Amino acid sequence: MTAWRSCFPWTDERSYFPLSPETPRWVLVARIFRARGNKGEVAAEILTDFPERLTRLREVFVGHADGKNEPRRISLKSCWLSQNHRGQAVFHFEGVDSISEAEKFRGLGVLLPFEQRVTLPAGQYFVSDLIGCAVFENPAFVPVVSSSPCSLAEAPSLLGTVRDVQFPGEEISGTPLLEVKLRMERF
């Protein structure tokens, strides 16, 4: 599978890096399915590996993650993880008190500013961070004798760049695979 400053305790999860023009502005953390209950709550599919974090939020942004339209900031009355439906959260937004008002949120994403993306421990990466990374092939064996410490025989060769990550389906177990755009050699 990374704006808000004043309303909630997220300082331990904050990322401290500048945004480049290519950096996405929003992180999609949930997708709203439908209205739930009769008090204006909505049921949403959780799209984060850190769902417990959603329950501590005091405000979120709601909209489409495509970046075409600016998402709308909205305060939360509450958010809880569904015990009856694994992988779902229930959001209750301020000012939304009926089923008909909640239905207006169907199909929208619950977004957080990119700066509030969780900081991962060393050696762990977000899938989105892998896209565009260079992929190298290391030599199968290290020569016993080389002409210099920086011998080209020991240098990894560039294979290409990561284009996408393919995940196994529900019925197929396995490790996600990197889709690599191969580098074309010039002769």
Short mmCIF file of N, CA and C in Angstrom, two decimals:
data_model
loop_
_atom_site.label_atom_id
_atom_site.label_comp_id
_atom_site.label_asym_id
_atom_site.label_seq_id
_atom_site.Cartn_x
_atom_site.Cartn_y
_atom_site.Cartn_z
N MET A 1 0.44 -0.38 0.00
CA MET A 1 0.00 0.00 0.00
C MET A 1 0.76 0.67 0.00
N THR A 2 0.94 7.76 3.23
CA THR A 2 1.55 8.38 3.28
C THR A 2 -0.07 10.46 3.23
N ALA A 3 -1.70 20.59 5.60
CA ALA A 3 -3.09 20.29 5.43
C ALA A 3 -3.77 20.17 6.77
N TRP A 4 -3.49 18.89 7.52
CA TRP A 4 -4.10 18.86 8.85
C TRP A 4 -3.03 19.26 9.84
N ARG A 5 -3.32 20.20 10.61
CA ARG A 5 -2.29 20.63 11.54
C ARG A 5 -2.80 20.62 12.99
N SER A 6 -4.02 21.06 13.19
CA SER A 6 -4.39 21.42 14.54
C SER A 6 -5.30 20.46 15.28
N CYS A 7 -5.93 19.53 14.62
CA CYS A 7 -7.06 18.87 15.25
C CYS A 7 -6.83 17.51 15.87
N PHE A 8 -5.70 16.86 15.62
CA PHE A 8 -5.58 15.54 16.21
C PHE A 8 -4.13 15.17 16.48
N PRO A 9 -3.93 14.17 17.34
CA PRO A 9 -2.59 13.78 17.77
C PRO A 9 -1.92 12.84 16.78
N TRP A 10 -1.14 13.40 15.85
CA TRP A 10 -0.49 12.55 14.86
C TRP A 10 1.00 12.81 14.77
N THR A 11 1.55 13.54 15.69
CA THR A 11 2.95 13.93 15.58
C THR A 11 3.90 12.74 15.49
N ASP A 12 3.58 11.60 16.13
CA ASP A 12 4.47 10.45 16.07
C ASP A 12 4.44 9.77 14.71
N GLU A 13 3.41 10.03 13.89
CA GLU A 13 3.29 9.39 12.59
C GLU A 13 3.64 10.33 11.44
N ARG A 14 3.95 11.55 11.72
CA ARG A 14 4.16 12.55 10.68
C ARG A 14 5.44 12.29 9.91
N SER A 15 5.38 12.46 8.60
CA SER A 15 6.55 12.33 7.76
C SER A 15 7.20 13.70 7.62
N TYR A 16 8.50 13.77 7.72
CA TYR A 16 9.21 15.04 7.65
C TYR A 16 10.04 15.12 6.38
N PHE A 17 9.39 15.19 5.25
CA PHE A 17 10.12 15.34 4.01
C PHE A 17 9.36 16.31 3.12
N PRO A 18 10.08 17.08 2.30
CA PRO A 18 9.39 18.04 1.44
C PRO A 18 8.68 17.33 0.30
N LEU A 19 7.59 17.90 -0.16
CA LEU A 19 6.86 17.33 -1.27
C LEU A 19 7.44 17.83 -2.58
N SER A 20 7.66 16.93 -3.51
CA SER A 20 8.11 17.32 -4.84
C SER A 20 6.87 17.49 -5.71
N PRO A 21 7.01 18.07 -6.91
CA PRO A 21 5.84 18.22 -7.78
C PRO A 21 5.20 16.87 -8.15
N GLU A 22 5.96 15.78 -8.12
CA GLU A 22 5.43 14.46 -8.46
C GLU A 22 4.76 13.78 -7.27
N THR A 23 4.96 14.28 -6.07
CA THR A 23 4.41 13.65 -4.87
C THR A 23 2.89 13.82 -4.85
N PRO A 24 2.16 12.74 -4.63
CA PRO A 24 0.70 12.88 -4.52
C PRO A 24 0.34 13.73 -3.32
N ARG A 25 -0.79 14.41 -3.41
CA ARG A 25 -1.21 15.28 -2.31
C ARG A 25 -2.06 14.54 -1.29
N TRP A 26 -2.66 13.43 -1.68
CA TRP A 26 -3.62 12.75 -0.81
C TRP A 26 -3.31 11.27 -0.70
N VAL A 27 -3.67 10.70 0.45
CA VAL A 27 -3.57 9.27 0.68
C VAL A 27 -4.99 8.77 0.92
N LEU A 28 -5.42 7.81 0.12
CA LEU A 28 -6.75 7.23 0.25
C LEU A 28 -6.70 6.18 1.36
N VAL A 29 -7.47 6.39 2.42
CA VAL A 29 -7.45 5.46 3.56
C VAL A 29 -8.73 4.62 3.67
N ALA A 30 -9.80 5.05 2.99
CA ALA A 30 -11.05 4.29 3.02
C ALA A 30 -11.91 4.72 1.83
N ARG A 31 -12.80 3.82 1.40
CA ARG A 31 -13.75 4.12 0.33
C ARG A 31 -15.15 3.86 0.87
N ILE A 32 -16.01 4.86 0.76
CA ILE A 32 -17.36 4.78 1.33
C ILE A 32 -18.26 3.93 0.44
N PHE A 33 -18.89 2.90 1.06
CA PHE A 33 -19.81 2.01 0.36
C PHE A 33 -21.21 2.58 0.29
N ARG A 34 -21.73 2.91 1.49
CA ARG A 34 -23.15 3.21 1.60
C ARG A 34 -23.45 3.85 2.95
N ALA A 35 -24.69 4.30 3.07
CA ALA A 35 -25.18 4.75 4.38
C ALA A 35 -25.31 3.53 5.28
N ARG A 36 -25.16 3.76 6.58
CA ARG A 36 -25.28 2.67 7.55
C ARG A 36 -26.06 3.19 8.74
N GLY A 37 -27.09 2.51 9.13
CA GLY A 37 -27.90 2.95 10.26
C GLY A 37 -28.81 4.10 9.85
N ASN A 38 -29.47 4.69 10.84
CA ASN A 38 -30.41 5.78 10.53
C ASN A 38 -30.00 7.11 11.14
N LYS A 39 -28.75 7.22 11.61
CA LYS A 39 -28.30 8.47 12.23
C LYS A 39 -27.29 9.23 11.38
N GLY A 40 -27.07 8.77 10.12
CA GLY A 40 -26.18 9.47 9.23
C GLY A 40 -24.78 8.87 9.10
N GLU A 41 -24.57 7.69 9.66
CA GLU A 41 -23.26 7.06 9.54
C GLU A 41 -23.10 6.46 8.14
N VAL A 42 -21.82 6.26 7.74
CA VAL A 42 -21.52 5.59 6.48
C VAL A 42 -20.57 4.43 6.74
N ALA A 43 -20.74 3.35 5.98
CA ALA A 43 -19.84 2.20 6.04
C ALA A 43 -18.79 2.39 4.96
N ALA A 44 -17.53 2.05 5.29
CA ALA A 44 -16.45 2.25 4.34
C ALA A 44 -15.48 1.08 4.37
N GLU A 45 -14.93 0.77 3.20
CA GLU A 45 -13.89 -0.25 3.08
C GLU A 45 -12.57 0.37 3.54
N ILE A 46 -11.87 -0.30 4.42
CA ILE A 46 -10.59 0.20 4.93
C ILE A 46 -9.50 -0.09 3.90
N LEU A 47 -8.73 0.93 3.54
CA LEU A 47 -7.67 0.79 2.55
C LEU A 47 -6.31 1.17 3.12
N THR A 48 -6.13 0.93 4.40
CA THR A 48 -4.87 1.25 5.07
C THR A 48 -4.43 0.06 5.91
N ASP A 49 -3.14 -0.08 6.09
CA ASP A 49 -2.62 -1.13 6.97
C ASP A 49 -2.64 -0.68 8.43
N PHE A 50 -3.11 0.53 8.69
CA PHE A 50 -3.13 1.09 10.04
C PHE A 50 -4.55 1.56 10.38
N PRO A 51 -5.53 0.65 10.40
CA PRO A 51 -6.93 1.06 10.59
C PRO A 51 -7.21 1.68 11.95
N GLU A 52 -6.48 1.27 12.99
CA GLU A 52 -6.74 1.83 14.32
C GLU A 52 -6.52 3.34 14.34
N ARG A 53 -5.71 3.82 13.45
CA ARG A 53 -5.43 5.25 13.35
C ARG A 53 -6.69 6.03 12.97
N LEU A 54 -7.57 5.42 12.20
CA LEU A 54 -8.79 6.10 11.76
C LEU A 54 -9.66 6.49 12.94
N THR A 55 -9.66 5.70 14.00
CA THR A 55 -10.52 5.95 15.15
C THR A 55 -10.07 7.17 15.96
N ARG A 56 -8.84 7.63 15.74
CA ARG A 56 -8.31 8.79 16.48
C ARG A 56 -8.45 10.10 15.72
N LEU A 57 -8.89 10.04 14.48
CA LEU A 57 -9.00 11.26 13.67
C LEU A 57 -10.15 12.13 14.14
N ARG A 58 -9.99 13.41 14.01
CA ARG A 58 -11.05 14.37 14.36
C ARG A 58 -11.61 15.04 13.11
N GLU A 59 -10.84 14.97 12.01
CA GLU A 59 -11.33 15.48 10.74
C GLU A 59 -10.63 14.73 9.62
N VAL A 60 -11.31 14.65 8.47
CA VAL A 60 -10.77 13.99 7.30
C VAL A 60 -11.14 14.83 6.08
N PHE A 61 -10.72 14.38 4.93
CA PHE A 61 -11.13 15.00 3.67
C PHE A 61 -11.90 13.94 2.91
N VAL A 62 -12.97 14.36 2.25
CA VAL A 62 -13.82 13.45 1.51
C VAL A 62 -13.91 13.92 0.07
N GLY A 63 -13.71 13.01 -0.84
CA GLY A 63 -13.78 13.34 -2.26
C GLY A 63 -13.22 12.22 -3.09
N HIS A 64 -12.86 12.56 -4.32
CA HIS A 64 -12.27 11.58 -5.23
C HIS A 64 -10.75 11.73 -5.17
N ALA A 65 -10.05 10.60 -5.18
CA ALA A 65 -8.59 10.61 -5.06
C ALA A 65 -7.91 10.90 -6.39
N ASP A 66 -8.67 11.19 -7.44
CA ASP A 66 -8.09 11.40 -8.76
C ASP A 66 -7.36 12.73 -8.90
N GLY A 67 -7.53 13.63 -7.93
CA GLY A 67 -6.82 14.90 -7.95
C GLY A 67 -7.47 15.96 -8.84
N LYS A 68 -8.58 15.64 -9.50
CA LYS A 68 -9.23 16.62 -10.39
C LYS A 68 -9.96 17.69 -9.59
N ASN A 69 -10.63 17.27 -8.53
CA ASN A 69 -11.36 18.21 -7.68
C ASN A 69 -10.77 18.17 -6.28
N GLU A 70 -10.73 19.30 -5.64
CA GLU A 70 -10.21 19.38 -4.27
C GLU A 70 -11.19 18.70 -3.32
N PRO A 71 -10.70 17.78 -2.48
CA PRO A 71 -11.59 17.12 -1.51
C PRO A 71 -12.11 18.12 -0.48
N ARG A 72 -13.22 17.77 0.13
CA ARG A 72 -13.87 18.63 1.12
C ARG A 72 -13.44 18.20 2.53
N ARG A 73 -13.00 19.16 3.32
CA ARG A 73 -12.65 18.91 4.72
C ARG A 73 -13.94 18.75 5.51
N ILE A 74 -13.96 17.72 6.39
CA ILE A 74 -15.16 17.48 7.18
C ILE A 74 -14.76 16.96 8.56
N SER A 75 -15.41 17.46 9.58
CA SER A 75 -15.15 17.01 10.95
C SER A 75 -15.85 15.69 11.20
N LEU A 76 -15.25 14.89 12.07
CA LEU A 76 -15.82 13.59 12.44
C LEU A 76 -16.46 13.66 13.82
N LYS A 77 -17.68 13.16 13.94
CA LYS A 77 -18.27 12.95 15.25
C LYS A 77 -17.60 11.72 15.86
N SER A 78 -17.47 10.67 15.03
CA SER A 78 -16.85 9.43 15.51
C SER A 78 -16.47 8.55 14.33
N CYS A 79 -15.62 7.60 14.63
CA CYS A 79 -15.24 6.56 13.68
C CYS A 79 -14.90 5.33 14.49
N TRP A 80 -15.39 4.18 14.06
CA TRP A 80 -15.05 2.94 14.73
C TRP A 80 -14.88 1.84 13.68
N LEU A 81 -14.13 0.82 14.06
CA LEU A 81 -13.91 -0.33 13.20
C LEU A 81 -15.05 -1.31 13.42
N SER A 82 -15.66 -1.76 12.34
CA SER A 82 -16.80 -2.66 12.42
C SER A 82 -16.36 -4.02 12.96
N GLN A 83 -17.08 -4.51 13.97
CA GLN A 83 -16.78 -5.83 14.50
C GLN A 83 -17.55 -6.91 13.74
N ASN A 84 -18.62 -6.52 13.05
CA ASN A 84 -19.42 -7.47 12.30
C ASN A 84 -18.94 -7.66 10.87
N HIS A 85 -18.26 -6.66 10.33
CA HIS A 85 -17.80 -6.71 8.94
C HIS A 85 -16.31 -6.40 8.90
N ARG A 86 -15.51 -7.46 8.85
CA ARG A 86 -14.06 -7.30 8.85
C ARG A 86 -13.62 -6.44 7.66
N GLY A 87 -12.68 -5.54 7.92
CA GLY A 87 -12.16 -4.68 6.86
C GLY A 87 -13.00 -3.44 6.59
N GLN A 88 -13.96 -3.18 7.48
CA GLN A 88 -14.80 -2.00 7.30
C GLN A 88 -14.74 -1.10 8.52
N ALA A 89 -14.92 0.19 8.25
CA ALA A 89 -15.01 1.19 9.31
C ALA A 89 -16.34 1.92 9.14
N VAL A 90 -16.79 2.51 10.22
CA VAL A 90 -18.01 3.31 10.19
C VAL A 90 -17.63 4.74 10.58
N PHE A 91 -17.96 5.68 9.70
CA PHE A 91 -17.69 7.10 9.93
C PHE A 91 -19.00 7.82 10.17
N HIS A 92 -18.99 8.73 11.14
CA HIS A 92 -20.14 9.60 11.38
C HIS A 92 -19.62 11.03 11.29
N PHE A 93 -19.98 11.71 10.21
CA PHE A 93 -19.50 13.07 9.95
C PHE A 93 -20.37 14.09 10.65
N GLU A 94 -19.76 15.18 11.08
CA GLU A 94 -20.51 16.31 11.68
C GLU A 94 -21.51 16.84 10.65
N GLY A 95 -22.72 17.13 11.10
CA GLY A 95 -23.73 17.73 10.22
C GLY A 95 -24.45 16.73 9.33
N VAL A 96 -24.13 15.46 9.45
CA VAL A 96 -24.80 14.42 8.66
C VAL A 96 -25.61 13.58 9.64
N ASP A 97 -26.94 13.76 9.61
CA ASP A 97 -27.77 13.15 10.64
C ASP A 97 -28.91 12.30 10.10
N SER A 98 -28.87 11.98 8.79
CA SER A 98 -29.94 11.14 8.24
C SER A 98 -29.37 10.23 7.16
N ILE A 99 -30.17 9.23 6.81
CA ILE A 99 -29.77 8.30 5.76
C ILE A 99 -29.60 9.04 4.44
N SER A 100 -30.53 9.92 4.11
CA SER A 100 -30.45 10.63 2.83
C SER A 100 -29.21 11.53 2.74
N GLU A 101 -28.81 12.15 3.84
CA GLU A 101 -27.58 12.96 3.83
C GLU A 101 -26.35 12.07 3.71
N ALA A 102 -26.37 10.90 4.37
CA ALA A 102 -25.24 9.97 4.31
C ALA A 102 -25.08 9.38 2.92
N GLU A 103 -26.18 9.15 2.21
CA GLU A 103 -26.13 8.57 0.86
C GLU A 103 -25.35 9.46 -0.12
N LYS A 104 -25.26 10.73 0.14
CA LYS A 104 -24.52 11.65 -0.74
C LYS A 104 -23.02 11.34 -0.75
N PHE A 105 -22.54 10.58 0.24
CA PHE A 105 -21.12 10.25 0.34
C PHE A 105 -20.78 8.92 -0.34
N ARG A 106 -21.77 8.20 -0.82
CA ARG A 106 -21.56 6.89 -1.46
C ARG A 106 -20.55 7.02 -2.60
N GLY A 107 -19.54 6.14 -2.59
CA GLY A 107 -18.54 6.11 -3.66
C GLY A 107 -17.37 7.07 -3.49
N LEU A 108 -17.43 7.93 -2.49
CA LEU A 108 -16.33 8.88 -2.26
C LEU A 108 -15.23 8.24 -1.42
N GLY A 109 -14.06 8.81 -1.50
CA GLY A 109 -12.93 8.34 -0.72
C GLY A 109 -12.75 9.17 0.54
N VAL A 110 -12.23 8.53 1.58
CA VAL A 110 -11.80 9.23 2.79
C VAL A 110 -10.30 9.42 2.62
N LEU A 111 -9.87 10.68 2.59
CA LEU A 111 -8.49 11.02 2.26
C LEU A 111 -7.80 11.72 3.41
N LEU A 112 -6.49 11.54 3.46
CA LEU A 112 -5.64 12.28 4.39
C LEU A 112 -4.57 12.97 3.57
N PRO A 113 -4.10 14.13 4.02
CA PRO A 113 -2.98 14.77 3.32
C PRO A 113 -1.76 13.86 3.31
N PHE A 114 -1.02 13.90 2.23
CA PHE A 114 0.15 13.03 2.06
C PHE A 114 1.14 13.21 3.20
N GLU A 115 1.25 14.42 3.74
CA GLU A 115 2.20 14.69 4.83
C GLU A 115 1.87 13.90 6.09
N GLN A 116 0.65 13.42 6.20
CA GLN A 116 0.25 12.67 7.39
C GLN A 116 0.33 11.17 7.19
N ARG A 117 0.96 10.76 6.12
CA ARG A 117 1.16 9.34 5.88
C ARG A 117 2.02 8.79 7.02
N VAL A 118 1.75 7.58 7.45
CA VAL A 118 2.49 6.93 8.54
C VAL A 118 3.95 6.76 8.13
N THR A 119 4.86 6.98 9.05
CA THR A 119 6.28 6.72 8.80
C THR A 119 6.54 5.26 9.10
N LEU A 120 7.06 4.55 8.11
CA LEU A 120 7.32 3.12 8.27
C LEU A 120 8.70 2.88 8.86
N PRO A 121 8.88 1.74 9.53
CA PRO A 121 10.21 1.40 10.04
C PRO A 121 11.18 1.12 8.90
N ALA A 122 12.46 1.17 9.19
CA ALA A 122 13.49 0.90 8.19
C ALA A 122 13.26 -0.46 7.55
N GLY A 123 13.41 -0.52 6.24
CA GLY A 123 13.25 -1.78 5.52
C GLY A 123 11.84 -2.06 5.05
N GLN A 124 10.86 -1.21 5.41
CA GLN A 124 9.49 -1.36 4.95
C GLN A 124 9.15 -0.18 4.05
N TYR A 125 8.33 -0.44 3.01
CA TYR A 125 8.04 0.59 2.02
C TYR A 125 6.58 0.54 1.62
N PHE A 126 6.05 1.69 1.25
CA PHE A 126 4.73 1.75 0.67
C PHE A 126 4.85 1.32 -0.79
N VAL A 127 3.84 0.64 -1.30
CA VAL A 127 3.86 0.21 -2.69
C VAL A 127 4.05 1.41 -3.61
N SER A 128 3.39 2.52 -3.32
CA SER A 128 3.51 3.71 -4.17
C SER A 128 4.95 4.23 -4.22
N ASP A 129 5.74 3.99 -3.19
CA ASP A 129 7.13 4.42 -3.18
C ASP A 129 8.01 3.55 -4.08
N LEU A 130 7.57 2.34 -4.39
CA LEU A 130 8.35 1.44 -5.23
C LEU A 130 8.24 1.79 -6.71
N ILE A 131 7.12 2.39 -7.10
CA ILE A 131 6.91 2.74 -8.50
C ILE A 131 7.97 3.76 -8.91
N GLY A 132 8.68 3.45 -10.00
CA GLY A 132 9.73 4.33 -10.51
C GLY A 132 11.12 4.01 -9.98
N CYS A 133 11.24 3.08 -9.02
CA CYS A 133 12.56 2.72 -8.49
C CYS A 133 13.33 1.88 -9.51
N ALA A 134 14.65 2.03 -9.49
CA ALA A 134 15.51 1.24 -10.37
C ALA A 134 15.66 -0.16 -9.81
N VAL A 135 15.73 -1.15 -10.72
CA VAL A 135 15.91 -2.55 -10.36
C VAL A 135 17.24 -3.00 -10.94
N PHE A 136 18.10 -3.56 -10.08
CA PHE A 136 19.43 -4.01 -10.49
C PHE A 136 19.56 -5.51 -10.31
N GLU A 137 20.42 -6.10 -11.11
CA GLU A 137 20.75 -7.51 -10.97
C GLU A 137 22.17 -7.61 -10.45
N ASN A 138 22.34 -8.29 -9.32
CA ASN A 138 23.68 -8.49 -8.78
C ASN A 138 24.31 -9.71 -9.45
N PRO A 139 25.63 -9.73 -9.56
CA PRO A 139 26.27 -10.91 -10.14
C PRO A 139 25.96 -12.15 -9.31
N ALA A 140 25.87 -13.28 -9.99
CA ALA A 140 25.53 -14.54 -9.31
C ALA A 140 26.61 -14.95 -8.32
N PHE A 141 27.84 -14.62 -8.62
CA PHE A 141 28.93 -14.96 -7.71
C PHE A 141 29.93 -13.81 -7.73
N VAL A 142 30.63 -13.65 -6.65
CA VAL A 142 31.64 -12.61 -6.54
C VAL A 142 32.99 -13.23 -6.89
N PRO A 143 33.71 -12.66 -7.88
CA PRO A 143 35.01 -13.24 -8.24
C PRO A 143 35.97 -13.20 -7.05
N VAL A 144 36.80 -14.23 -6.96
CA VAL A 144 37.77 -14.32 -5.88
C VAL A 144 38.85 -13.27 -6.07
N VAL A 145 39.25 -13.04 -7.31
CA VAL A 145 40.31 -12.07 -7.61
C VAL A 145 39.73 -11.04 -8.57
N SER A 146 39.97 -9.79 -8.27
CA SER A 146 39.56 -8.74 -9.19
C SER A 146 40.70 -7.76 -9.35
N SER A 147 40.66 -7.00 -10.44
CA SER A 147 41.75 -6.09 -10.72
C SER A 147 41.71 -4.85 -9.83
N SER A 148 40.55 -4.51 -9.32
CA SER A 148 40.44 -3.36 -8.42
C SER A 148 39.24 -3.58 -7.50
N PRO A 149 39.17 -2.83 -6.41
CA PRO A 149 38.02 -2.98 -5.50
C PRO A 149 36.70 -2.60 -6.18
N CYS A 150 36.78 -1.84 -7.26
CA CYS A 150 35.57 -1.38 -7.95
C CYS A 150 35.45 -2.05 -9.32
N SER A 151 35.79 -3.28 -9.42
CA SER A 151 35.75 -4.00 -10.68
C SER A 151 34.35 -4.01 -11.27
N LEU A 152 34.25 -3.81 -12.59
CA LEU A 152 32.95 -3.85 -13.25
C LEU A 152 32.33 -5.23 -13.20
N ALA A 153 33.14 -6.25 -13.02
CA ALA A 153 32.61 -7.61 -12.90
C ALA A 153 31.74 -7.76 -11.66
N GLU A 154 31.96 -6.92 -10.67
CA GLU A 154 31.19 -7.00 -9.43
C GLU A 154 30.03 -6.02 -9.41
N ALA A 155 29.97 -5.09 -10.36
CA ALA A 155 28.95 -4.05 -10.36
C ALA A 155 27.60 -4.62 -10.77
N PRO A 156 26.54 -4.23 -10.07
CA PRO A 156 25.20 -4.69 -10.48
C PRO A 156 24.82 -4.03 -11.80
N SER A 157 24.03 -4.72 -12.61
CA SER A 157 23.60 -4.15 -13.88
C SER A 157 22.14 -3.71 -13.77
N LEU A 158 21.82 -2.58 -14.38
CA LEU A 158 20.47 -2.03 -14.34
C LEU A 158 19.55 -2.85 -15.23
N LEU A 159 18.47 -3.37 -14.67
CA LEU A 159 17.48 -4.12 -15.44
C LEU A 159 16.38 -3.21 -15.97
N GLY A 160 15.94 -2.26 -15.15
CA GLY A 160 14.85 -1.38 -15.54
C GLY A 160 14.28 -0.67 -14.34
N THR A 161 13.02 -0.22 -14.45
CA THR A 161 12.35 0.49 -13.36
C THR A 161 11.01 -0.17 -13.04
N VAL A 162 10.61 -0.06 -11.79
CA VAL A 162 9.34 -0.64 -11.35
C VAL A 162 8.19 0.16 -11.95
N ARG A 163 7.30 -0.55 -12.66
CA ARG A 163 6.16 0.09 -13.31
C ARG A 163 4.88 -0.11 -12.48
N ASP A 164 4.79 -1.27 -11.79
CA ASP A 164 3.59 -1.56 -11.01
C ASP A 164 3.91 -2.73 -10.07
N VAL A 165 2.98 -3.02 -9.17
CA VAL A 165 3.11 -4.16 -8.27
C VAL A 165 1.85 -5.01 -8.45
N GLN A 166 2.05 -6.30 -8.73
CA GLN A 166 0.94 -7.23 -8.92
C GLN A 166 0.75 -8.03 -7.64
N PHE A 167 -0.46 -8.02 -7.11
CA PHE A 167 -0.76 -8.73 -5.87
C PHE A 167 -1.50 -10.02 -6.19
N PRO A 168 -1.23 -11.09 -5.42
CA PRO A 168 -1.99 -12.32 -5.62
C PRO A 168 -3.45 -12.07 -5.26
N GLY A 169 -4.35 -12.83 -5.89
CA GLY A 169 -5.77 -12.68 -5.61
C GLY A 169 -6.18 -13.41 -4.36
N GLU A 170 -7.46 -13.35 -4.05
CA GLU A 170 -7.97 -14.01 -2.85
C GLU A 170 -7.77 -15.52 -2.92
N GLU A 171 -7.87 -16.09 -4.12
CA GLU A 171 -7.77 -17.54 -4.27
C GLU A 171 -6.34 -17.99 -4.52
N ILE A 172 -5.44 -17.07 -4.76
CA ILE A 172 -4.04 -17.42 -5.04
C ILE A 172 -3.17 -16.81 -3.96
N SER A 173 -2.40 -17.66 -3.29
CA SER A 173 -1.49 -17.14 -2.29
C SER A 173 -0.14 -16.89 -2.93
N GLY A 174 0.64 -16.08 -2.31
CA GLY A 174 1.97 -15.82 -2.83
C GLY A 174 2.46 -14.43 -2.47
N THR A 175 3.61 -14.13 -3.01
CA THR A 175 4.27 -12.87 -2.76
C THR A 175 3.92 -11.88 -3.87
N PRO A 176 3.71 -10.62 -3.55
CA PRO A 176 3.49 -9.64 -4.62
C PRO A 176 4.70 -9.62 -5.56
N LEU A 177 4.44 -9.36 -6.84
CA LEU A 177 5.48 -9.33 -7.86
C LEU A 177 5.66 -7.92 -8.39
N LEU A 178 6.90 -7.54 -8.62
CA LEU A 178 7.18 -6.24 -9.23
C LEU A 178 7.06 -6.37 -10.74
N GLU A 179 6.33 -5.44 -11.35
CA GLU A 179 6.27 -5.36 -12.80
C GLU A 179 7.34 -4.36 -13.21
N VAL A 180 8.33 -4.82 -13.97
CA VAL A 180 9.49 -3.99 -14.28
C VAL A 180 9.52 -3.64 -15.76
N LYS A 181 9.64 -2.37 -16.07
CA LYS A 181 9.86 -1.92 -17.44
C LYS A 181 11.33 -2.08 -17.73
N LEU A 182 11.67 -3.00 -18.63
CA LEU A 182 13.06 -3.31 -18.89
C LEU A 182 13.77 -2.18 -19.62
N ARG A 183 15.01 -2.01 -19.26
CA ARG A 183 15.87 -1.01 -19.88
C ARG A 183 16.31 -1.58 -21.22
N MET A 184 16.24 -0.81 -22.26
CA MET A 184 16.65 -1.26 -23.57
C MET A 184 18.12 -0.89 -23.76
N GLU A 185 18.93 -1.89 -24.04
CA GLU A 185 20.38 -1.66 -24.26
C GLU A 185 20.59 -0.97 -25.59
N ARG A 186 21.53 -0.05 -25.62
CA ARG A 186 21.91 0.62 -26.87
C ARG A 186 23.23 0.00 -27.34
N PHE A 187 23.23 -0.44 -28.57
CA PHE A 187 24.43 -1.05 -29.14
C PHE A 187 25.01 -0.17 -30.21
#
